[in-house]
Coordinates of C-alpha atoms in Angstrom, one line a residue:
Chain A
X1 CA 19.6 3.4 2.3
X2 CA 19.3 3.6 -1.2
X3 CA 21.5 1.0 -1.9
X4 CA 19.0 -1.5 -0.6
X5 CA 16.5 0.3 -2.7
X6 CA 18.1 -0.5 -6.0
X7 CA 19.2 -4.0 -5.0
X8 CA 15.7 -4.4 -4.6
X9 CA 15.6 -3.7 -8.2
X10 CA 18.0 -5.7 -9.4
X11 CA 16.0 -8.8 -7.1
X12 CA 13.1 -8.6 -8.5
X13 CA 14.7 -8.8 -12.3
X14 CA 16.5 -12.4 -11.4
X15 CA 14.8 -16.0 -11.4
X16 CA 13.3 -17.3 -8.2
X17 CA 15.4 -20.6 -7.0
X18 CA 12.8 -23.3 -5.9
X19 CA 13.2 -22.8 -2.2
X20 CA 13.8 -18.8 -1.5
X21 CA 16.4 -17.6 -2.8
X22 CA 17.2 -16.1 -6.4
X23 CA 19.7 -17.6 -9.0
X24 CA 22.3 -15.0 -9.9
X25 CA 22.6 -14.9 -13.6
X26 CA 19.3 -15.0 -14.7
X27 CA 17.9 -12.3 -16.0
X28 CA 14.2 -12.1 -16.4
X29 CA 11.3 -9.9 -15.9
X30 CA 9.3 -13.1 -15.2
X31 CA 8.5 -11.2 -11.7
X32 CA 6.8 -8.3 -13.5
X33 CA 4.8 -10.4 -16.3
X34 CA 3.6 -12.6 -12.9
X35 CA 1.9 -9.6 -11.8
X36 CA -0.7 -9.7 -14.9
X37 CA -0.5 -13.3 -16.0
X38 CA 0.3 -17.0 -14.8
X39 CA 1.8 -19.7 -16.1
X40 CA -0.6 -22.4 -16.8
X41 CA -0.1 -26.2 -16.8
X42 CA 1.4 -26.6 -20.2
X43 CA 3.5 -23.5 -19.6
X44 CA 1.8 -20.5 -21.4
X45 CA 1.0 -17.5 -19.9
X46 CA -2.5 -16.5 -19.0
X47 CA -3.8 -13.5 -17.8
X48 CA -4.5 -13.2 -14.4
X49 CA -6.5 -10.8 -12.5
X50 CA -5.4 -11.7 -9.1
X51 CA -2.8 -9.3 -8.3
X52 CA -4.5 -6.9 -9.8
X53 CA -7.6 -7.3 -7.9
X54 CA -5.7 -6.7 -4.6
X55 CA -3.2 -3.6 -5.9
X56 CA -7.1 -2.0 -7.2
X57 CA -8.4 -2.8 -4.1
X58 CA -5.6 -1.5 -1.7
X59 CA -6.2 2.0 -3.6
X60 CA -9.5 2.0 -3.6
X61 CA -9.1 1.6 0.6
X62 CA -6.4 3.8 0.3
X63 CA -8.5 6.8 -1.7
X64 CA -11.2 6.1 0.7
X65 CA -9.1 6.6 3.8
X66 CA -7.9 9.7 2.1
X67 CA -11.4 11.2 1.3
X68 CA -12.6 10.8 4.7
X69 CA -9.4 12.0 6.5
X70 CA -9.4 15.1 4.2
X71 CA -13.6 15.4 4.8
X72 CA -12.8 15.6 9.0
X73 CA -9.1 17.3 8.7
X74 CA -9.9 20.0 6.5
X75 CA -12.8 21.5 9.3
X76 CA -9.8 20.1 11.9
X77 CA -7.2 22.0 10.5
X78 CA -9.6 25.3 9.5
X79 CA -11.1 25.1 13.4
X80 CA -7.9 25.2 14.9
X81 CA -6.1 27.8 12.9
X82 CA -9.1 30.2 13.4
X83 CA -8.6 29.9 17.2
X84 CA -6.6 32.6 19.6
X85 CA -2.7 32.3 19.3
X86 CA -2.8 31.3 22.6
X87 CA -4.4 28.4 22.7
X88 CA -3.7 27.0 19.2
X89 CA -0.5 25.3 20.2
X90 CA -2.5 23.0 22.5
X91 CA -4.9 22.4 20.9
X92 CA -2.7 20.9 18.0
X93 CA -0.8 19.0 21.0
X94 CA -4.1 17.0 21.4
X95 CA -4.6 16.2 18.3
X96 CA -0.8 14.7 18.0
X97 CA -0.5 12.9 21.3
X98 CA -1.6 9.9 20.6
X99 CA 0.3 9.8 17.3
X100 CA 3.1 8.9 19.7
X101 CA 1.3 6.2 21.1
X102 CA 2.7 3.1 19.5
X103 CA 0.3 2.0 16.5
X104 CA 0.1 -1.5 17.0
X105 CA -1.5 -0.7 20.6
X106 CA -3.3 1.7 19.1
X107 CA -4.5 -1.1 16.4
X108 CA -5.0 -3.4 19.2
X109 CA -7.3 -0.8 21.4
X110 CA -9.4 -1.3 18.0
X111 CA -10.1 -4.8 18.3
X112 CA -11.4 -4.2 21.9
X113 CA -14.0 -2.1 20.6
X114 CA -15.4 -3.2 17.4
X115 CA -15.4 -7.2 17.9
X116 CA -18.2 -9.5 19.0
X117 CA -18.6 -8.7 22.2
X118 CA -16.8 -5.7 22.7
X119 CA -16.9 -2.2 23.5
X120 CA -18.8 -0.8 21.3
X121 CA -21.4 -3.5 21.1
X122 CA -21.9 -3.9 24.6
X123 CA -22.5 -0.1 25.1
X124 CA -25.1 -0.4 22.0
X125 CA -26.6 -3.7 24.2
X126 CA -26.7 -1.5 27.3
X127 CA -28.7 1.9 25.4
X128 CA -31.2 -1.0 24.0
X129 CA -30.0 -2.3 20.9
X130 CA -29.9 -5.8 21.1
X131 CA -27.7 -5.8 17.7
X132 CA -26.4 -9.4 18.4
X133 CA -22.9 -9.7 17.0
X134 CA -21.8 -6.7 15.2
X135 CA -19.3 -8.2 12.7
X136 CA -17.6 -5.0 11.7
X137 CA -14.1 -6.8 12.9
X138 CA -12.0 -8.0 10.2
X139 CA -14.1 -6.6 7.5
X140 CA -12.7 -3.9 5.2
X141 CA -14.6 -1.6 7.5
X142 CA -12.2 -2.4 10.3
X143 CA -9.4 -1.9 8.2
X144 CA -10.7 1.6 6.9
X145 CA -11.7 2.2 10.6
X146 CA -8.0 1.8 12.4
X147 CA -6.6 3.5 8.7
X148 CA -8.2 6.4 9.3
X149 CA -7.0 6.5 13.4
X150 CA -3.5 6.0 13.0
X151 CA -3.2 8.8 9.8
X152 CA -5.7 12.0 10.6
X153 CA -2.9 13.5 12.2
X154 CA -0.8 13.0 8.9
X155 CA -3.5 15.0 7.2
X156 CA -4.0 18.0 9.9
X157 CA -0.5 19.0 10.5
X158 CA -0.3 19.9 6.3
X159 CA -2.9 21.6 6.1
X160 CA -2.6 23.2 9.3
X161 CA 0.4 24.5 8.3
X162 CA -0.7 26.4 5.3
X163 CA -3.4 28.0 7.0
X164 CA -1.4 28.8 9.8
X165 CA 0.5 31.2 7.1
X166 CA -1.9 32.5 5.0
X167 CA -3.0 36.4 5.0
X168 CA -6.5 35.9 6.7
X169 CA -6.8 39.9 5.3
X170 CA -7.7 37.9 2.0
X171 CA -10.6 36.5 3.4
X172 CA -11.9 39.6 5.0
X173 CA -12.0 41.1 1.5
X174 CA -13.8 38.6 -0.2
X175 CA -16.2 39.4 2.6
X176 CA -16.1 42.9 2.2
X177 CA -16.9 42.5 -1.7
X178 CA -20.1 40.3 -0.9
X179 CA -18.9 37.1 -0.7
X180 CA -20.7 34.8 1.5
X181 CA -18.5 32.8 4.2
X182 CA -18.9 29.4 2.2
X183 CA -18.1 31.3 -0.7
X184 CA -14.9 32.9 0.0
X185 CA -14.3 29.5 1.7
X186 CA -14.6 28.1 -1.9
X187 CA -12.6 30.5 -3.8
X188 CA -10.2 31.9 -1.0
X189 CA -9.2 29.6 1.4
X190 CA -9.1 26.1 -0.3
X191 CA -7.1 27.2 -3.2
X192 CA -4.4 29.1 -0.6
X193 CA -4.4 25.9 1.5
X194 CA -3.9 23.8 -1.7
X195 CA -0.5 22.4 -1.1
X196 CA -0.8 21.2 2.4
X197 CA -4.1 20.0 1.3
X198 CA -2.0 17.7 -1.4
X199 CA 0.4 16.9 1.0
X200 CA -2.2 15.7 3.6
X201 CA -3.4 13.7 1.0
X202 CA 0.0 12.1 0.2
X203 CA 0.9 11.5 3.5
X204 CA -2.0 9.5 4.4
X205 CA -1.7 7.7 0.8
X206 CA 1.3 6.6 0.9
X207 CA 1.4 4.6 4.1
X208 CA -2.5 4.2 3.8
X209 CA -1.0 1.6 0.3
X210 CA 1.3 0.1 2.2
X211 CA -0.3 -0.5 5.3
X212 CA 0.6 -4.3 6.5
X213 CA -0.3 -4.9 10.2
X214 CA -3.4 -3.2 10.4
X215 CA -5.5 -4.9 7.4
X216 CA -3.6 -7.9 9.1
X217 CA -4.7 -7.1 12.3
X218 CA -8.2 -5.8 11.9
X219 CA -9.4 -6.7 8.8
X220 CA -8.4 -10.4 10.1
X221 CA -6.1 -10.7 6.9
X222 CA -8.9 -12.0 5.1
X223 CA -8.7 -9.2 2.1
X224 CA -5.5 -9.1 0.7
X225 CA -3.7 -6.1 0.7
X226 CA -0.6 -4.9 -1.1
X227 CA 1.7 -5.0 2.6
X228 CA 0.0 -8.8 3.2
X229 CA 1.1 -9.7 -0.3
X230 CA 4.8 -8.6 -0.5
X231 CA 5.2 -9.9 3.5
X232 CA 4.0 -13.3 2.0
X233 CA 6.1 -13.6 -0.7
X234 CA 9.5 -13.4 1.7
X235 CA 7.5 -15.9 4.2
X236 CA 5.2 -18.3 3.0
X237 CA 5.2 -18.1 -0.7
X238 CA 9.2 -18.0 -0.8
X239 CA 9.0 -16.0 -3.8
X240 CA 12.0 -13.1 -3.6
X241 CA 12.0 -11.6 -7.2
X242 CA 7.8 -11.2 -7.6
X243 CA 8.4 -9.8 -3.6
X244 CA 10.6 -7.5 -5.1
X245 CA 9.0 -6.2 -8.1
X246 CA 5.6 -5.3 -5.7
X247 CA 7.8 -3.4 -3.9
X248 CA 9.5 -2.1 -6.7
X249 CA 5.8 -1.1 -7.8
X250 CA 4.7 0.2 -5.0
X251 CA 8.0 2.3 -5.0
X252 CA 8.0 3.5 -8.3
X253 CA 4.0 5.0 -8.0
X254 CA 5.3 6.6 -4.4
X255 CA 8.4 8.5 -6.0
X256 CA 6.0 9.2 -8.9
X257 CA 3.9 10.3 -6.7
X258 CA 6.5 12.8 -4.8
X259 CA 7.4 14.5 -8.0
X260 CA 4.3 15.2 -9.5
X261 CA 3.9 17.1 -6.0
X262 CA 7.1 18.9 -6.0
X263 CA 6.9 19.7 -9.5
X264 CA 3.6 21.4 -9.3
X265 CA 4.1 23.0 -5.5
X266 CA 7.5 24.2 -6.2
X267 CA 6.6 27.6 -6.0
X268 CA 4.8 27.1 -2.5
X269 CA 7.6 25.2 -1.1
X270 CA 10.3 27.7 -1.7
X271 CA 8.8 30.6 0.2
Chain B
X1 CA -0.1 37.8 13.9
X2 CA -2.5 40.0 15.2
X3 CA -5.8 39.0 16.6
X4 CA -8.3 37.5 14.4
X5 CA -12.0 39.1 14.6
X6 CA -12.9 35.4 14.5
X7 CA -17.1 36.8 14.4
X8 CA -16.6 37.4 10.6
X9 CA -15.3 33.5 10.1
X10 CA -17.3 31.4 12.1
X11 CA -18.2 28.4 10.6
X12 CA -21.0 26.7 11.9
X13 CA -20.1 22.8 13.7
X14 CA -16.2 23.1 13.2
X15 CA -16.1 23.4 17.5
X16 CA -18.2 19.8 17.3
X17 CA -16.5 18.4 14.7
X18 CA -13.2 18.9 16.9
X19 CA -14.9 17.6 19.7
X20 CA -15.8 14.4 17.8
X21 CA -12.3 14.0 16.3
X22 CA -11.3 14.2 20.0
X23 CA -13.2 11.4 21.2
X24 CA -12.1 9.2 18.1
X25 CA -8.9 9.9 18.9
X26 CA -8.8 9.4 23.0
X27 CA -11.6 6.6 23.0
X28 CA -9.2 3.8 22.0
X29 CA -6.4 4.6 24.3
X30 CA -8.7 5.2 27.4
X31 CA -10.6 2.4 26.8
X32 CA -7.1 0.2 26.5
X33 CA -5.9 1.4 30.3
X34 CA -9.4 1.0 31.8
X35 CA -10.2 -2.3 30.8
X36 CA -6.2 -3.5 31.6
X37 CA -7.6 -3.3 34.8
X38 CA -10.1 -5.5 34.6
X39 CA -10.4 -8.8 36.4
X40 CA -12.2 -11.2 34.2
X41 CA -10.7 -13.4 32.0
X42 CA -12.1 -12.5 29.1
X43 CA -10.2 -9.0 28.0
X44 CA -13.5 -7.5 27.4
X45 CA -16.3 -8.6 30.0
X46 CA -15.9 -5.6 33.0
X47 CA -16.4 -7.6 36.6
X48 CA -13.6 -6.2 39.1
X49 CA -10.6 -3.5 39.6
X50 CA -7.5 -6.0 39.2
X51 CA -3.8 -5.8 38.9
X52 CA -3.8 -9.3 38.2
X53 CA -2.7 -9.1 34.8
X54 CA 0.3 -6.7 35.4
X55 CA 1.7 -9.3 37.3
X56 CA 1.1 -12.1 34.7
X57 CA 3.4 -9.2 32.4
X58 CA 6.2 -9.3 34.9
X59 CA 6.4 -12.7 35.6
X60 CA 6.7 -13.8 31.8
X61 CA 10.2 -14.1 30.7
X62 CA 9.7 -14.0 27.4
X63 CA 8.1 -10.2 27.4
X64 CA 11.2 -9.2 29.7
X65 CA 13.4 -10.5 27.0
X66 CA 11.7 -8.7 24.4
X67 CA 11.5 -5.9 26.0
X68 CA 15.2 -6.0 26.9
X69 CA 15.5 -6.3 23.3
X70 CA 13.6 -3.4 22.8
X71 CA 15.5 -1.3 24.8
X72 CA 19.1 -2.3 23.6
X73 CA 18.2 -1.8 20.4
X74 CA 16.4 1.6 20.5
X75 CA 19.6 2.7 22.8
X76 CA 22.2 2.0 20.6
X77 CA 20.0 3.4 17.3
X78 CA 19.7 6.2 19.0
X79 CA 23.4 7.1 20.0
X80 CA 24.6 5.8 17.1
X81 CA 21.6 7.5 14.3
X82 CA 22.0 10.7 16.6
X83 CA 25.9 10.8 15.6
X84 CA 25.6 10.1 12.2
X85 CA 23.0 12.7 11.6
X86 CA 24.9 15.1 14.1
X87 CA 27.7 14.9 11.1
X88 CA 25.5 14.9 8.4
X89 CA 24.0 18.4 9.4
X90 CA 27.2 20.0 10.0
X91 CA 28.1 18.8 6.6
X92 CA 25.2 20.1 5.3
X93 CA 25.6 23.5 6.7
X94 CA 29.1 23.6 6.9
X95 CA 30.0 23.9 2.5
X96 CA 28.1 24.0 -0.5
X97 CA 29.1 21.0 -3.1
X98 CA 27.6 19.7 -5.7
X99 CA 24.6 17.3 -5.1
X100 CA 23.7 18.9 -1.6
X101 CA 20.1 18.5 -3.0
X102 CA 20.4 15.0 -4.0
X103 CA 21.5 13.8 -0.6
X104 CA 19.7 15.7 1.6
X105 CA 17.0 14.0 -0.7
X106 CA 18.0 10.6 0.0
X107 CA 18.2 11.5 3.8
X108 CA 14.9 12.2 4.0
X109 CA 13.8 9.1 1.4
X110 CA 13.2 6.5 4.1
X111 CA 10.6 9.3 5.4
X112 CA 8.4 9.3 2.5
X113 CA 9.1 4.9 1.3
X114 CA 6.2 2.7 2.6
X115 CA 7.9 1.1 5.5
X116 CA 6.8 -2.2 3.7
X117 CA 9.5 -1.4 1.5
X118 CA 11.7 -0.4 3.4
X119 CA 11.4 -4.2 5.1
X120 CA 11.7 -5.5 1.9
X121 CA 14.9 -4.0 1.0
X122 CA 16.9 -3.9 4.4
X123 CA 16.2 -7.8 4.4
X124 CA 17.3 -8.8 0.9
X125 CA 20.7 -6.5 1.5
X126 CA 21.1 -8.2 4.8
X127 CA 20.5 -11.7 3.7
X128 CA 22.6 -11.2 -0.1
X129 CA 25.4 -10.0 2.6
X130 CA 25.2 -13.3 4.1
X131 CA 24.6 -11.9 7.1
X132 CA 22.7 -14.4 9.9
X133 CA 19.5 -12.0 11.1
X134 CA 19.1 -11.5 14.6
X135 CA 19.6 -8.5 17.0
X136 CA 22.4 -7.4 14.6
X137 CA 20.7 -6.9 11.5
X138 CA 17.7 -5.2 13.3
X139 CA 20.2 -2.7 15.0
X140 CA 21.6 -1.8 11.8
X141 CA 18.4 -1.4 10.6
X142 CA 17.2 0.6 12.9
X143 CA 19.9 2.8 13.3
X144 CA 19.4 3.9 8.9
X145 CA 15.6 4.2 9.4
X146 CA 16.8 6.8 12.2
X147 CA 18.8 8.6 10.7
X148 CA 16.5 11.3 9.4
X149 CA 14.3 11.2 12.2
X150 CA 17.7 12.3 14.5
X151 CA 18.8 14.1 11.4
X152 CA 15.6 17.1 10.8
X153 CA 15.9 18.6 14.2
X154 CA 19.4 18.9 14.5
X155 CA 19.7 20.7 10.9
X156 CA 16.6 23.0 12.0
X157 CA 18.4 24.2 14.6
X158 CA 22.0 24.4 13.0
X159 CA 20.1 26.5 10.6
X160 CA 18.9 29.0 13.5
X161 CA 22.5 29.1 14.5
X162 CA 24.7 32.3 13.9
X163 CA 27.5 31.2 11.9
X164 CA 29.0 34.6 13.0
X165 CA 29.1 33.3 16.9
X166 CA 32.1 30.6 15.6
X167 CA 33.6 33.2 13.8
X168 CA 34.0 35.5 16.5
X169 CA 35.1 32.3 19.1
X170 CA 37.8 31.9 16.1
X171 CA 38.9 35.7 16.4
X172 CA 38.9 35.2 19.9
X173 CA 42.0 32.4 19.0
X174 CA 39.9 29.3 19.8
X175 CA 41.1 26.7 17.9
X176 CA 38.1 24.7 15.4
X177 CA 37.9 21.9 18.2
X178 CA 37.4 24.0 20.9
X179 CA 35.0 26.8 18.9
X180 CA 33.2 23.4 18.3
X181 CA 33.3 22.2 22.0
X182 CA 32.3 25.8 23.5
X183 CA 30.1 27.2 20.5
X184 CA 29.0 24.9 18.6
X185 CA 28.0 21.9 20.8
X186 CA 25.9 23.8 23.2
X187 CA 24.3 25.8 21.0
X188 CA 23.1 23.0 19.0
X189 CA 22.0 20.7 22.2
X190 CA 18.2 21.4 22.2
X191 CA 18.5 19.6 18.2
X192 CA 20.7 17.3 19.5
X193 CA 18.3 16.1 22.0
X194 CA 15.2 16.1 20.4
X195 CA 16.4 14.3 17.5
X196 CA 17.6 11.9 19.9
X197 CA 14.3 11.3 21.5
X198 CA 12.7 11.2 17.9
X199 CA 14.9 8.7 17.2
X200 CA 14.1 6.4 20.5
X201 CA 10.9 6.8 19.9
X202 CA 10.3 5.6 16.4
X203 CA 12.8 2.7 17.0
X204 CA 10.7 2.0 20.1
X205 CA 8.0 1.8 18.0
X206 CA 9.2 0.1 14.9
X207 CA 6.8 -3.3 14.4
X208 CA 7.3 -3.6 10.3
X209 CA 10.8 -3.2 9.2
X210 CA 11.9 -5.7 12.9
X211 CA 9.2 -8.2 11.7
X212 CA 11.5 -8.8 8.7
X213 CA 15.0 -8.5 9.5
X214 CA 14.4 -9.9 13.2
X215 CA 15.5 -13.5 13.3
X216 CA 14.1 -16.1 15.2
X217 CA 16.0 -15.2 18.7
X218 CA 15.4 -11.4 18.7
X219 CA 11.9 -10.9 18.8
X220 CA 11.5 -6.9 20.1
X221 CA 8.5 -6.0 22.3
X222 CA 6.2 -5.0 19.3
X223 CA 7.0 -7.9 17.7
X224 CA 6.2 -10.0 20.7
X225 CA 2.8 -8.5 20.6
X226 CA 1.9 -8.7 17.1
X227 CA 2.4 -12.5 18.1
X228 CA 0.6 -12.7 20.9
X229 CA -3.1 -10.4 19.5
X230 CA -2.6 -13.0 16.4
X231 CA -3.2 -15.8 18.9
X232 CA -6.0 -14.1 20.8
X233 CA -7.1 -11.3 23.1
X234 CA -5.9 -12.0 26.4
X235 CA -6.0 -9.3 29.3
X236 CA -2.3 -9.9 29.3
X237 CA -1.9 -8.0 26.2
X238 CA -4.4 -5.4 27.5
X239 CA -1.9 -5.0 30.5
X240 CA 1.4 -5.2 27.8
X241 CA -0.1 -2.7 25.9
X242 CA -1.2 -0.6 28.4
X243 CA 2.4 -0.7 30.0
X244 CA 4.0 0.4 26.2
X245 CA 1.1 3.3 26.0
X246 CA 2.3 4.4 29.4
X247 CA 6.1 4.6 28.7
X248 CA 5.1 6.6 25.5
X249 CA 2.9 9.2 26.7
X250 CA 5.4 9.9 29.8
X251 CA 8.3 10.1 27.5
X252 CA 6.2 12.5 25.0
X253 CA 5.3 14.6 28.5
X254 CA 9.3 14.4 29.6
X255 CA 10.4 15.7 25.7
X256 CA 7.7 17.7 25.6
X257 CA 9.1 19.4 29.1
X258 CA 12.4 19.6 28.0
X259 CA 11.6 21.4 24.9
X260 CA 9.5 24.2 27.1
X261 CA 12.6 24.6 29.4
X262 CA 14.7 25.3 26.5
X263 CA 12.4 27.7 25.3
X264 CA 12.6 29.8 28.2

């Protein structure tokens, strides 16, 4: 397993051969300066904002699928864990069944209901609004849409978790002392449910960057994404070493990621 | 944990806002099965209770061959991942050494890597190997991506375990094979076998990593599909999908069964 991960490394330092391929040998970090710049006709480089464009824009989707999983998860997460023993196991069995559902059907059941002519446009037609053609498939919408689906669960369990094992006595005495609810929700509860808050939010992140089949699927490909862009560079493009050095990229701000975490949660994770 | 006067935390619209959630996350999956059944040719006009479709699935031989594809695959990545991490967690447990951390760290990596990257790498290894790809490479790379899936349970429970309980079969002159066989084994069954299923499953599932290390001849059910919604919605798909979202929920249900009995 990690063998393949450094010889990824070690790809995406050599030269591209003209049809796939790399030539052993030649050490460059050509693959890394292509990221900012391109070589233009008389062979100087010039900056280009391309793949920059589409990395800024895959986090931006990304952060956004993260700030709305949190905003419904959180109130998921605090609903459930407030509930009788009894009947929390089931409901957190509802919430994760059809996380085993494969996601490309899942994706697919998508399509169904947002394009032209689907679902959720002839149920609008049927109440009265004659919207005519929605057009929300394949639009980053879509994409944000089926994002948010396939990873809520990713975000509940976390913070779930942390609730699950916090001394709810804590909370009673910030009400005893004249705290309001929202208040001791503020000061209490959020900062206690702090690291499976963070690792909610990393474990919808992290697959949220590299997502390939769904902006494929429902935002129709048209939008670049990170996933479309390595994927094209071992298809199409034939490009191995700049294939390698976005997923070196993409690798490198994941493990980053996954320290920064551990580092600060150490504490939290141990007991 | 004691009962919670839950009067003093009620928070006004959480109950809705599960409710919602609910319906985003059912809507999509009902919707699939109802309209699978539908008649028309277009996947989503609603004219007439069919099975048509379903039998358009089982008479294409291309979707039995992936789907026997499927199935091989998952099989062997299961028994084979299963075994691996079987050994790895008694490794784990068994002595401390140096650099415990840093493997049990790499065991779980492929857990936390964009799967995108996982593709990336498992093809450049297989193809700087030489190796042709085909059902081969995607079995090998299935049965890695596995591992920790098969791997989490099984330590779980081997952590659960009384160590004491092979002590005293050892006392009790059983040799270390057969305080293995008749402690060991049984005891850690339940991890064994949900691992196992874990395992199935995700390799079931797998569309990314078998989209790049899958050659031209072994095309796997959800690659087959990914193919097929590129082209266009057909109700075929609607029954093809409907059929994988079947097999999943009653092999959740059947793992789900199995870990209740064990409880007991």
């Amino acid at each position: 397993m990690v063998l393949p991960m450094l010889w990824v490394a070690v790809m995406s330092l050599l030269e591209a051969a003209p049809y796939g391929g790399v030539r052993w040998g030649h050490w460059t970090t050509d693959a890394y300066l292509r990221f900012f710049m391109e070589l233009d006709l008389d062979g100087h480089w010039v900056l280009n904002t391309d793949y920059m464009a589409i990395f800024s824009r895959s986090f931006g989707l990304a952060l956004a699928v993260v700030v709305i999983t949190l905003g419904v998860g959180f109130p998921l997460a605090l609903h459930i864990a407030l509930q009788e023993e009894s009947k929390r196991n089931h409901m957190l069995l509802w919430i994760t069944i059809p996380f085993w559902v494969n996601l490309l059907v899942r994706t697919y059941a998508w399509i169904l209901l947002l394009r032209n002519g689907g679902v959720i446009e002839q149920s609008l037609n049927l109440v009265g609004f004659q919207t005519g053609g929605l057009n929300i498939l394949y639009t980053p919408l879509a994409t944000g849409i089926g994002l948010v689906y396939a990873y809520l669960p990713f975000m509940v369990l976390p913070i779930y978790t942390s609730l699950e094992k916090m001394d709810w006595r804590l909370f009673e005495a910030a009400l005893d002392l004249g705290a309001t609810r929202w208040m001791a929700l503020r000061r209490i509860v959020i900062p206690l449910a702090m690291p499976g808050i963070v690792a909610g939010c990393l474990l919808v992140f992290i697959p949220a960057l590299g997502a390939y089949y769904i902006p494929e699927l429902l935002g129709g490909g048209k939008q670049m994404m990170i996933g479309s862009l390595i994927q094209s560079q071992f298809g199409v493009a034939r490009n191995w070493p700049f294939g390698s050095a976005l997923a070196f990229a993409l690798l490198s701000i994941v493990l980053a990621g996954m320290l920064l975490y551990t580092r600060r949660f150490k504490k939290a994770l141990d007991t | 944990m004691t009962h919670r006067n839950t009067a003093l935390w009620r928070f006004p619209g959480l109950g809705l806002n599960f409710g919602i959630a609910l319906v985003f996350l059912y809507l999509p999956i009902v919707l699939l099965v109802l309209l699978s059944f539908n008649e028309n040719n277009v996947a989503t006009l609603w004219t007439g209770l069919s099975l048509r479709w379903y039998g358009i699935v089982f008479d294409n031989p291309n979707i039995l061959r992936a789907a026997g594809n499927s199935m091989l695959v998952a099989c062997v990545a299961t028994v084979v991942s299963t075994v691996f991490a079987g050994m790895a967690a008694l490794a784990m447990a068994r002595r401390n050494f140096k650099g415990q951390n840093v493997i049990s760290g790499m065991l779980g990596l492929p857990l936390l890597v964009p799967e995108i990257v996982t593709a990336v790498a498992s093809l450049l290894f297989f193809l700087s190997l030489g190796m042709d790809l085909g059902l081969r490479t995607v079995t090998i790379a299935h049965i890695v991506f596995c591992i920790p899936f098969a791997y989490l349970p099984i330590r779980a429970r081997l952590a659960n375990m009384d160590p004491r309980l092979v002590e005293a079969a050892a006392d009790l002159y059983a040799s270390p094979g057969q305080a293995f066989r008749r402690i060991t084994l049984p005891l850690l069954m339940p991890g064994i076998i949900s691992g196992a299923m874990l395992a199935f499953i995700v390799s079931l599932d797998d569309f990314v990593i078998t989209f790049f290390v899958a050659g031209p001849g072994a095309t796997t059910l959800p690659v087959y599909i990914f193919g097929m919604v590129r082209m266009g919605i057909t109700p075929e798909v609607n029954a093809l999908a409907a059929l994988l979202l079947i097999a999943s929920m009653v092999f959740v249900g059947l793992s789900w069964w199995i870990g209740q009995r064990d409880r007991r």
